Structure formats: C-alpha cells, structure tokens
Coordinates of C-alpha atoms and ligand atoms in Angstrom, one line a residue:
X93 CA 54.8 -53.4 177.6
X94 CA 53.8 -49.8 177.0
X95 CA 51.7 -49.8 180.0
X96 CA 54.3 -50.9 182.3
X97 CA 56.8 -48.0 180.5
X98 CA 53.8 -45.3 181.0
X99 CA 53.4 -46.2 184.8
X100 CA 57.2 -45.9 184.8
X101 CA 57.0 -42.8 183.9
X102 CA 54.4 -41.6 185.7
X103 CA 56.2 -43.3 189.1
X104 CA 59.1 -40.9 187.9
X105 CA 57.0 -37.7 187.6
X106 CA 54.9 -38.8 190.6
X107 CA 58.7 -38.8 192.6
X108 CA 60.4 -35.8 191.1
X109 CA 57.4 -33.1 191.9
X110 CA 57.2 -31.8 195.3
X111 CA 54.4 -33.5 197.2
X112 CA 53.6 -37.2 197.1
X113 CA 50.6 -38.1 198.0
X114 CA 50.1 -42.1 197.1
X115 CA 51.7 -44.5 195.2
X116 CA 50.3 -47.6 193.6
X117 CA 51.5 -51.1 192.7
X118 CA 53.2 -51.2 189.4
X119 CA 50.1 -53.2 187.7
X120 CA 47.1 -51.9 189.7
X121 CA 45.5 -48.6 187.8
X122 CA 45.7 -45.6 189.9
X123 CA 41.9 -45.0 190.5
X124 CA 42.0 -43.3 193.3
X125 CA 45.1 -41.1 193.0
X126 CA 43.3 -39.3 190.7
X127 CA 45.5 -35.9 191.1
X128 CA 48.5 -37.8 190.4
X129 CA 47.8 -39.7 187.5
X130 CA 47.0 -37.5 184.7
X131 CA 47.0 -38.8 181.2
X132 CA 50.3 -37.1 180.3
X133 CA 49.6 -36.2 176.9
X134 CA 50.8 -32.3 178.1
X135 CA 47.4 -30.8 177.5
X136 CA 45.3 -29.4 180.1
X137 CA 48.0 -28.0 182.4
X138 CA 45.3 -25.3 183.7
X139 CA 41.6 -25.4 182.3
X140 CA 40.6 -25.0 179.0
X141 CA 39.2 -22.2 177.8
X142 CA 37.5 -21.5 175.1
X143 CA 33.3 -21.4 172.9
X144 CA 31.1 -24.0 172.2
X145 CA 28.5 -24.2 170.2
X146 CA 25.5 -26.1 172.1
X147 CA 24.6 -23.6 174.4
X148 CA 23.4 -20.9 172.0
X149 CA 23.2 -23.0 168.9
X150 CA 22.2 -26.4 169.2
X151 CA 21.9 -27.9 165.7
X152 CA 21.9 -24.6 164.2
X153 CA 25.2 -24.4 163.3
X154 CA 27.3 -24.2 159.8
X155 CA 30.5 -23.2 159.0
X156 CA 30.0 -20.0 158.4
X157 CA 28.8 -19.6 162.2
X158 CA 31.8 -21.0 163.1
X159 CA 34.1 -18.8 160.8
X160 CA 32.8 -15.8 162.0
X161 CA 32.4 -17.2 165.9
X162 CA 36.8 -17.3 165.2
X163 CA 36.8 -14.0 164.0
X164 CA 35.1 -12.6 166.7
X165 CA 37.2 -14.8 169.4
X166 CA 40.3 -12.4 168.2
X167 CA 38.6 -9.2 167.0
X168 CA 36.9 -9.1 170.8
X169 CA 39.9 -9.4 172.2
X170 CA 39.0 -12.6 173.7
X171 CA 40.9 -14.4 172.4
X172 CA 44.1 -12.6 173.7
X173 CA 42.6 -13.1 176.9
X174 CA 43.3 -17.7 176.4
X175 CA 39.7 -18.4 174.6
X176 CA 41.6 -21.0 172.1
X177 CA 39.4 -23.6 171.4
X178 CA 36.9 -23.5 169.1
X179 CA 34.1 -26.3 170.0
X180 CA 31.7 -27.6 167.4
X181 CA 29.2 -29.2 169.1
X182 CA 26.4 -32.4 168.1
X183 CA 25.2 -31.8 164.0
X184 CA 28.5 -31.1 162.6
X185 CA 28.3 -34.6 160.5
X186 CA 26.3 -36.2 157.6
X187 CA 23.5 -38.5 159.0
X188 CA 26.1 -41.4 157.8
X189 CA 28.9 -42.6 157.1
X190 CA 30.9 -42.8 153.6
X191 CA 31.0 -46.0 151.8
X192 CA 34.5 -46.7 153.9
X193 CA 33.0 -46.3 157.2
X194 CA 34.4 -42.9 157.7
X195 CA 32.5 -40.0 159.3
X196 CA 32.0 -37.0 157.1
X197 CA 30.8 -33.6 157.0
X198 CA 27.5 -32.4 157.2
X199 CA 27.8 -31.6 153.1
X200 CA 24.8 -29.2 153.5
X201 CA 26.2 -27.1 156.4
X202 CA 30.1 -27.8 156.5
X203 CA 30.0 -28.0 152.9
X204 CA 33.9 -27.3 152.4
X205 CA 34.5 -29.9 155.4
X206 CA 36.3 -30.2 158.5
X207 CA 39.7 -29.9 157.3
X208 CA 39.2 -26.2 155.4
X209 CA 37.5 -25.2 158.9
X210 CA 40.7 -26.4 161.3
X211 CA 42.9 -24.6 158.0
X212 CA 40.4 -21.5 158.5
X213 CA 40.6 -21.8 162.4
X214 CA 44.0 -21.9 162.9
X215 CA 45.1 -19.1 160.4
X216 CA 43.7 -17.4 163.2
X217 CA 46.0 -18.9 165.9
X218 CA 42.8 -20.6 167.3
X219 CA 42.4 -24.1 167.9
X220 CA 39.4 -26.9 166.1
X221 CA 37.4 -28.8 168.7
X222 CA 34.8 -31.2 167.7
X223 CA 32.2 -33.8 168.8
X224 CA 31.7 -37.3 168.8
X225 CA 29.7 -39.9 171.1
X226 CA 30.4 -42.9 173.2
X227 CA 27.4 -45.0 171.8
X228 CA 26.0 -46.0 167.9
X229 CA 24.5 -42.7 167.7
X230 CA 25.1 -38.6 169.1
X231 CA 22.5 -37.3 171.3
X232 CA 20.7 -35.4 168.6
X233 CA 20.7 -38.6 166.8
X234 CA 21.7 -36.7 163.9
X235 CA 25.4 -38.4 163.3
X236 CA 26.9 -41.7 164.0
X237 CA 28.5 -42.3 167.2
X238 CA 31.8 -43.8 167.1
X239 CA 31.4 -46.8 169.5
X240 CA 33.1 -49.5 167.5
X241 CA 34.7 -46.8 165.6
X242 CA 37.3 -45.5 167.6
X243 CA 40.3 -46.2 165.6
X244 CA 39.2 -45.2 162.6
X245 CA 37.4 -41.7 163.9
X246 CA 40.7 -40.9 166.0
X247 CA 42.2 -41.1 162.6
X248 CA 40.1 -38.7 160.6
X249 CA 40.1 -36.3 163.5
X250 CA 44.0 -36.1 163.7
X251 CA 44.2 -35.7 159.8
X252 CA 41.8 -32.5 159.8
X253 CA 43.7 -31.1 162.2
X254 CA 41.5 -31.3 165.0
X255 CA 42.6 -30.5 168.3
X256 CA 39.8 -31.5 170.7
X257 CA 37.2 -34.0 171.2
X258 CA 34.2 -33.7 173.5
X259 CA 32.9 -37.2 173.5
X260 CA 28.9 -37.9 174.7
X261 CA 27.4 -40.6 176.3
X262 CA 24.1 -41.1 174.3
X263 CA 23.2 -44.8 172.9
X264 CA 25.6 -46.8 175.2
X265 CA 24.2 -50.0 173.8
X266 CA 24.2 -51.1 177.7
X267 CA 27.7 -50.7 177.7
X268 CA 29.0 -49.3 180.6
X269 CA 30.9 -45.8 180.2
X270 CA 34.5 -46.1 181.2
X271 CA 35.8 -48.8 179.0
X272 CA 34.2 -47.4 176.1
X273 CA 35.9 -44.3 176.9
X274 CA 39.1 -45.4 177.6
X275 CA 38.7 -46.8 174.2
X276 CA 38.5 -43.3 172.7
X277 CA 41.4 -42.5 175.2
X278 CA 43.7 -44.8 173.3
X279 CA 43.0 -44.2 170.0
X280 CA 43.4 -39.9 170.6
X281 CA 47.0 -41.1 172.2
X282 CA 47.5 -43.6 168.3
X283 CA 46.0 -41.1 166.3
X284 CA 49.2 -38.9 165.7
X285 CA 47.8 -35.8 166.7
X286 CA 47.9 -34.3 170.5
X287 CA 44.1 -34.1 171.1
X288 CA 42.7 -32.7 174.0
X289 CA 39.8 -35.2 175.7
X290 CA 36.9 -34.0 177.4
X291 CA 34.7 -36.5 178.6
X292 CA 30.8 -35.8 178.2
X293 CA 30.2 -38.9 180.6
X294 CA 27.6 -36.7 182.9
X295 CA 28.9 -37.9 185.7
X296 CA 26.9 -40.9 185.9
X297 CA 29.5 -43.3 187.0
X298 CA 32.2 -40.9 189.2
X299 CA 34.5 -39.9 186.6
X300 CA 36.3 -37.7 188.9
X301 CA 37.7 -41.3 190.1
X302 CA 38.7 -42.6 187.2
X303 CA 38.6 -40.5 184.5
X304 CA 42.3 -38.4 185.3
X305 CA 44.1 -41.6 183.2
X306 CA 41.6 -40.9 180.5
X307 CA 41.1 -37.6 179.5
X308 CA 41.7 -34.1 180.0
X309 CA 38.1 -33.0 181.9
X310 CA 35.5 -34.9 182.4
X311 CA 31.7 -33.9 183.5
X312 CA 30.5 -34.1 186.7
X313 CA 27.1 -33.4 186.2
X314 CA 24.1 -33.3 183.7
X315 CA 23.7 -30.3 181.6
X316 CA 23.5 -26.5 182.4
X317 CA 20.2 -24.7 181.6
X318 CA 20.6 -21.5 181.3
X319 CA 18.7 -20.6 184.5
X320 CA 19.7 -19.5 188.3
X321 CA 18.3 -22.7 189.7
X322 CA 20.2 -24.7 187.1
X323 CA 23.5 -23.5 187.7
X324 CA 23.4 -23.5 191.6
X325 CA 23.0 -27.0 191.6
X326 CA 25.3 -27.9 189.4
X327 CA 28.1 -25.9 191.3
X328 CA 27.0 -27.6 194.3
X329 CA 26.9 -31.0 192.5
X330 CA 30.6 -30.1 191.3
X331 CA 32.2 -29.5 194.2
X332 CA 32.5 -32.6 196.3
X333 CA 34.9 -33.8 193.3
X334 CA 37.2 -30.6 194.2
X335 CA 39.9 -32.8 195.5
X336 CA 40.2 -34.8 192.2
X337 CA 40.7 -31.9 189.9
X338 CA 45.0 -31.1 188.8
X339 CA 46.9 -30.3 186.0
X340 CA 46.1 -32.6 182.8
X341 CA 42.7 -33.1 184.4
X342 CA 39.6 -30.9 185.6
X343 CA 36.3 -31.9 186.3
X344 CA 33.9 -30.4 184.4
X345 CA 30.3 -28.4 185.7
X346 CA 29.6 -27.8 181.7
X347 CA 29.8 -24.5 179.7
X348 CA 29.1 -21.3 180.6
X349 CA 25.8 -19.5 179.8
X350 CA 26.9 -16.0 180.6
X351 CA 25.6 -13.9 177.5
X352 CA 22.9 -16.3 176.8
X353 CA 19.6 -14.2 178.5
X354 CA 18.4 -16.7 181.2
X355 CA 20.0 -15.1 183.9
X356 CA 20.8 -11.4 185.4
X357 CA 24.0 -9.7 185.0
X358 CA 25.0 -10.1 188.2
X359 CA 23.9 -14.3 188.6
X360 CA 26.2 -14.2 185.4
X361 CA 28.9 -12.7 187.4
X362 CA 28.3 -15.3 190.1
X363 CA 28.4 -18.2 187.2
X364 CA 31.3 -16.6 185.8
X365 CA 33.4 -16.7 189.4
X366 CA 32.6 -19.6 190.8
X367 CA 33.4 -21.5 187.7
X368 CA 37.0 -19.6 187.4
X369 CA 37.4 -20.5 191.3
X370 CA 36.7 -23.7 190.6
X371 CA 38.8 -24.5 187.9
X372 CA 36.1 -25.6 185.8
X373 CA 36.5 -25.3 181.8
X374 CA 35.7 -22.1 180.6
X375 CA 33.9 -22.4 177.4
X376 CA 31.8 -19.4 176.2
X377 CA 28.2 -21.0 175.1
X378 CA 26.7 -17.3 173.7
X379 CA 27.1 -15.5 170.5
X380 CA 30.2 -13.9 170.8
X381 CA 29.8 -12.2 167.3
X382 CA 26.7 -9.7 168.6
X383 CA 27.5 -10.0 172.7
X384 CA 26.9 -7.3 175.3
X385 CA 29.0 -5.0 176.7
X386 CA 27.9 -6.5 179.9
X387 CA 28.7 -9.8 178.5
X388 CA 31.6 -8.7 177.2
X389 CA 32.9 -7.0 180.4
X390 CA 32.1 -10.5 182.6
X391 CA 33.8 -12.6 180.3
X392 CA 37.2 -10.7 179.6
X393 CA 38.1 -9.8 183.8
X394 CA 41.7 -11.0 183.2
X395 CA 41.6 -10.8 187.2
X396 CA 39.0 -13.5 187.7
X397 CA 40.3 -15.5 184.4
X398 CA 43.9 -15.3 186.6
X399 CA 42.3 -17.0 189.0
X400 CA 41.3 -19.6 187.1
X401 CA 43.9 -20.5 185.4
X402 CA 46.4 -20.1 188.1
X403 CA 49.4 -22.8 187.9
X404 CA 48.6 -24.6 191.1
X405 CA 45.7 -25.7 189.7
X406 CA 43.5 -26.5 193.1
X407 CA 39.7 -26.5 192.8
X408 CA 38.5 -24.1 195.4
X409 CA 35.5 -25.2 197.3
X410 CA 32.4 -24.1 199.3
X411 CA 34.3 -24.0 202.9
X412 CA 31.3 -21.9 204.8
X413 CA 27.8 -21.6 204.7
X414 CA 25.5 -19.5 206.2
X415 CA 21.8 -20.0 205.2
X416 CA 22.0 -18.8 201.8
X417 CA 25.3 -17.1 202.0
X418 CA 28.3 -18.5 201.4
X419 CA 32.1 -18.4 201.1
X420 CA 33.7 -20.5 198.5
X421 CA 37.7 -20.3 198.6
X422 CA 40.7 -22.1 197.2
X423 CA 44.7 -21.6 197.6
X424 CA 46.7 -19.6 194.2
X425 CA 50.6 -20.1 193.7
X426 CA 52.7 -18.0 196.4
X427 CA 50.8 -18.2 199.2
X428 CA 47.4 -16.6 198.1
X429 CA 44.2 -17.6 198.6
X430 CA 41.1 -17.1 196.2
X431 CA 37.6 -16.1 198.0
X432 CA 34.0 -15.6 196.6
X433 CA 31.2 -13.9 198.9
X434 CA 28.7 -15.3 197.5
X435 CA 24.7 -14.3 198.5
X436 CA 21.9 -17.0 197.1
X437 CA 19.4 -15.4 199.2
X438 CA 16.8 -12.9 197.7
X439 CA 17.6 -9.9 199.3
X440 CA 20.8 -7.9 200.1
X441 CA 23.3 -9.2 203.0
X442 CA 26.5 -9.7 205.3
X443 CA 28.6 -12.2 204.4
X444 CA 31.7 -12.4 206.6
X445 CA 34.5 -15.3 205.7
X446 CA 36.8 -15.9 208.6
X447 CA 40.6 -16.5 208.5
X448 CA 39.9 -20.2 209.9
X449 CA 37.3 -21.1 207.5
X450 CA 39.7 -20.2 204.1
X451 CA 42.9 -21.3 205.6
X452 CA 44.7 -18.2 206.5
X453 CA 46.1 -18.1 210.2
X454 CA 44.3 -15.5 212.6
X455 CA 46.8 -13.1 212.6
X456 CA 47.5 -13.0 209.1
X457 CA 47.6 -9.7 207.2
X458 CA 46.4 -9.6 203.7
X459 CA 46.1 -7.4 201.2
X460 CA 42.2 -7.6 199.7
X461 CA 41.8 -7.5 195.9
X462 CA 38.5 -7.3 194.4
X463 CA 38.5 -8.3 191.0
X464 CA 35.0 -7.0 189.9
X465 CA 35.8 -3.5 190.9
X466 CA 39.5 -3.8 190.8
X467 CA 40.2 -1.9 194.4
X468 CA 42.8 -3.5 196.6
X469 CA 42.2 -2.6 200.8
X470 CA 45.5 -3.5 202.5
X471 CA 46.4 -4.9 205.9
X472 CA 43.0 -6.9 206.8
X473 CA 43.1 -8.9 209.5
X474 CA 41.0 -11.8 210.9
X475 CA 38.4 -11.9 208.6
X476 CA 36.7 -10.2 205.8
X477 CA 33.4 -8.8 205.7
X478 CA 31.2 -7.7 202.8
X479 CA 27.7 -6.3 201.9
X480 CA 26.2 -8.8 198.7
X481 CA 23.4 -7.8 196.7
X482 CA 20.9 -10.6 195.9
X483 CA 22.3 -13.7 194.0
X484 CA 25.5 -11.2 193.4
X485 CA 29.0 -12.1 194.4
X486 CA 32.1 -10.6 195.5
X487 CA 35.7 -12.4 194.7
X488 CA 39.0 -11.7 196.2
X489 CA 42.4 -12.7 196.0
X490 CA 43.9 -12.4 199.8
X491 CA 47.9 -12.0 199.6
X492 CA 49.4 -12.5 202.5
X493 CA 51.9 -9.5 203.7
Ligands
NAG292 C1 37.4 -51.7 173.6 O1 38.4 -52.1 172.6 C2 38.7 -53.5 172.7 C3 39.8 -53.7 171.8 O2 39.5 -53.3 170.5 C4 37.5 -54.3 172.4 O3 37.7 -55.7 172.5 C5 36.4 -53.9 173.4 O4 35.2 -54.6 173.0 C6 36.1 -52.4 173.4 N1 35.2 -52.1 174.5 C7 34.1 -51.4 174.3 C8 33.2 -51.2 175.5 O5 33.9 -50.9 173.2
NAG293 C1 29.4 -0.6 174.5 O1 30.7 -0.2 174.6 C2 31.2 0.5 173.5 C3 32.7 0.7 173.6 O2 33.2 0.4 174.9 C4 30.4 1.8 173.5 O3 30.9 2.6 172.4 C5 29.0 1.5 173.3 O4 28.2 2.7 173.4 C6 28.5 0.6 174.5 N1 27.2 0.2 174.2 C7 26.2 0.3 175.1 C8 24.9 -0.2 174.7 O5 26.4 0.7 176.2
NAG294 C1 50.4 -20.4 211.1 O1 51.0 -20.2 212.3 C2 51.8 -21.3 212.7 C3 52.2 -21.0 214.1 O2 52.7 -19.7 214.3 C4 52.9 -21.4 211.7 O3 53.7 -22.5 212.0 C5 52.3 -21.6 210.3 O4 53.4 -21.7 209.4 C6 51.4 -20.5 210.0 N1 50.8 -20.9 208.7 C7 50.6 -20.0 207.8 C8 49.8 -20.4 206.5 O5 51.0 -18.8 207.8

C-alpha cells in the first residue's frame, strides 16, 4: 500500500519537473532511472559535505577528538563554508551489545555516549554522523554489525539524534548487498528521524544502478589511500557512473585526503577539484584541529566548493584525453559549464580543451574564471588553452556572454 503511494508520488514529481527522461510501470522498481528516482527523504539535494574520521584516525578516536574536530569545523571557518556533518567512523561502539540487544557506546572512549555528543555537536549548529555495517560485524571487527538488527539500530540512532549513517559492507554472511541495504533503507525512513544514508557498498555490485531508491550516496569504489596513484584510479573508476548521480543521490569516490601528507599540495588541489566537479561527497579525512594553511586554503575555495554544490547537480566527466592530460567538464545552472585542465604526466604541459569537447558551440564567447587564482579573462573563443604543471590542475567556470 505504501509502495504503491510512494511511486505515486514519485510519478508526480517525476511529471511536474522539467525534463522526463523514463517512466516505469507502477509495480516494477525503477533500477535503471536511477536520476529520477531518488529516495525522497529531502536530504542530499547537492552533496554532502562535511569530516570523517577514518582517514586520519582510524580506531583512534574518542569523544573528545570529536568535540574539538566540531570546534574546529566553525572556529576555521569551515564550517560557514557547508562542512555540516560530523562523521564518526568504525570503533565508536562497545565490542557488544547491552543485555537488550541494543548497541552502545564504546564506555572507555565515548564515555558520556552518543546522545551528549549529537547534544554537544549540534549546539554548534553541526550535524552527528555515525557508522554501522551491513553484515554481523564492522570492518575493524571491533562492534557489532547490525544485519538482523536493523529496526532496532534505526531506533537508537534516531533517539541520539543522529543525523547520518555510513553503512559498511564487512561480514555479509553470503548475503548479497542490496537487500540487506534496503533493509537499513527502511528502517532510517521508520525510525522517526530524517537520516541521511550513505552506502559503504564499495561498489561491488553497481550501486549507481540501484542504490538512488536507497540512500543518499553510495560508493563506487574501494577505499582511497592517501597516495597519487590511489586517487587517480578511483576518479577514473568513478566516472563511468556520472550519468547516475542527481539530487537525493551521488555516487561516492570516498573521502578526501587533502591535509593528510601522502600527497603534494598541488595533487591535493587536483583531488580537491575533481571531486567538487564531480559532485562527489566532500568529507574532510585530516585533522582539521592543527591543519595547514595550505590545507586550509584548498579546502575553503568557496569558488571550487560552488562548483560542487551547484543546484543542477550533474556529475561532470572526463570528456578528452590526451596521453596524460586531460579535460574533465560538466554543465552548472544558467548555462555555465565547469572545466578542469588537468596534467597526470610528470612534467609541465599544454592542455587545450575545445568548445566541441565540453559542450559549448564554436562560436561561443565565455568569460574564463579560474578558481585557484581567482582571475577571470573575458571573451574567449573556441577553445581554451593552458600551461599545467605536473600532476597540477587548472579549473574554470566558462559563462557564456
Ligand atoms: C530484510 O528484512 C526482511 C523483513 O524483516 C527479512 O525477511 C529479510 O530476511 C531481510 N533480508 C536481509 C538480507 O537481511
Ligand atoms: C598561516 O596563516 C596565518 C594567518 O593567515 C599566518 O599568520 C601564519 O603565519 C601562516 N603560517 C605559515 C606557516 O605560513
Ligand atoms: C548552438 O548553435 C545552434 C545553431 O546556431 C543553436 O541552435 C544552439 O542553441 C546553440 N547551442 C548553444 C548551447 O548555444
């Protein structure tokens, strides 16, 4: 009964906005529609943004490091900028559960419990994310998973005040990931509480093509290392989802390592604009309490975060390539048009993106912004051609005169 009213609705929505691209029988689940049939729980309407804890922590983590991580979101200024969420990642929980089968605090590390750190979190206008896993056990097989648990897990989460769940995919029991993820999927929407649902499903079985029903992001990939290699490959593995990715729904190349060490300033500035271009989450995974100014300067470019969360909401994509130098480009609200230069080669070059290749007509006049140094060049015409350092980028947003 429900179903049929929520595909009623969605039929509604899917008619009243602008551009239909497919419709599907009343009782058949839109799998392959995926940009039209976003669970509609309102979240997500451009990607989320954000810190986790993995990337810099790991297990390491009590709530103290998360108390000061929030106080350091606003007293950066980052915070201003849309990082909302703050992520706990795997170790947040006791080893088991309490005699009435409900997860608790790690009483050694969260000591005053999940509630008093959503209460904490939110006095600061921030928002609680935690994790949870799709199997018997989390990754770091150091809490329970909530296979089984669902329900009752939803539940706790909504009554702390939680306001985000990224859910792994560690000890499936041989169960296959989407139905025990749609399980999750149903007890967020029962659990009173507007949570936003990030699937941790690796990409193993092709969210992208199912997952826009279930959750609010999904990953496409395995996880980021914080290394150049790493994080080339998983851009490249991200983008052949680009046309699945809307509002409500993103796929998901994992968090960023900018601040973390592995990588140069400028492969950070790469990691950092490619991810905003291609609408991926963007979820600090350093220590934001003792960053660089470096650091500090990549992650807060309101120009290239613009970009990112840009109301359209379409995933740009790698549109030419040239050896190992490329042009990655998507379309912005009002007619603009987004465009990294991006050099992967080990020494300095030319990289020239045509009009044809990023979907502007030949004789099209833009005006050229670059959002790193914050110049605009007016009236260029045809193409636009840049000199790129080694693994550096430039980005552009192209507004048509
Ligand atoms: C999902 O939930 C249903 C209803 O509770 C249950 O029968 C089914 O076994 C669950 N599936 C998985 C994979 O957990
Ligand atoms: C970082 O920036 C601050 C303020 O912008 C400045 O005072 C400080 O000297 C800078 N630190 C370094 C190491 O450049
Ligand atoms: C490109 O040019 C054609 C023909 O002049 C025109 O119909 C079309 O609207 C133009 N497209 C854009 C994006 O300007």
């Amino acid at each position: 009964m429900e179903e049929k009213l929520l595909f009623r609705a969605l039929l509604f929505l899917l008619l009243s906005t602008s551009s239909v691209v497919a419709i599907w029988p009343e009782r058949s689940p839109p799998v392959a529609v995926a940009r039209r049939a976003a669970l509609e729980n309102g979240l997500g309407r451009t990607p989320q943004m954000g810190w986790n804890s993995w990337n810099h922590f790991a297990c390491n983590i009590n709530e103290d490091i998360i108390r000061q991580i929030a106080d350091a979101m606003v007293d950066s200024g980052l915070a201003k900028l849309g990082y909302d969420y703050i992520n706990i990642d795997d170790c947040w929980a006791a080893y088991d559960r309490d005699s009435q089968g409900n997860l608790v605090a790690n009483p050694s590390t969260f000591p005053s419990g999940m509630k008093d750190l959503a209460d904490y979190v939110h006095g600061k206008q921030l928002k609680l994310g935690v994790y949870g896993d799709a199997g018997s056990r989390t990754c770091s097989n150091n809490m329970p998973g909530s296979l089984g648990y669902e329900e009752q897990d939803a539940k706790s989460f909504a009554s702390w005040g939680v306001d985000y769940l990224k859910y792994d995919n560690c000890n499936d029991q041989g169960l296959s990931p989407q139905p025990r993820y749609i399980n999750m999927s149903k007890a967020l929407t029962n659990s009173g509480r507007n949570i936003f649902f990030s699937l941790c499903e690796w990409g193993v079985n092709d969210p992208a093509t199912w997952a826009s029903s279930v959750g609010n992001s999904w990953r496409t990939t395995g996880d980021i290392q914080d290394n150049w290699a790493s994080m080339t490959a998983i851009a490249d593995a991200n983008d052949k989802w680009a046309s699945y990715a809307g509002p409500g729904g993103w796929n998901d190349p994992d968090m960023l390592e900018v601040g973390n060490g592995g990588m140069t300033t400028e492969e950070y500035r790469s990691h950092f604009s490619i991810w905003a271009l291609v609408k991926a989450p963007l979820l600090i995974g350093c220590d934001i309490r003792s960053m660089s100014n470096d650091t500090k300067e990549i992650l807060s470019n309101q120009n290239v975060i613009a970009v990112n969360q840009d109301k359209l909401g379409v995933q740009g994509k790698k549109v030419q390539q040239d050896g190992d130098q490329e042009v990655w480009a998507g379309p912005l609200s009002g007619g603009r048009i987004a465009v990294v230069l991006w050099n992967r080669g080990s020494d300095e070059a030319s990289i020239t993106a045509s009009w044809s290749s990023i979907g502007l007509n030949a004789s099209t006049i833009v005006d050229a912004h670059n959002l790193w140094t914050d110049e605009v060049t007016s009236s260029v015409q045809g193409e636009l051609k840049e000199t790129v350092d080694t693994h550096a980028c430039k980005m552009f947003v192209l507004t048509p005169k």
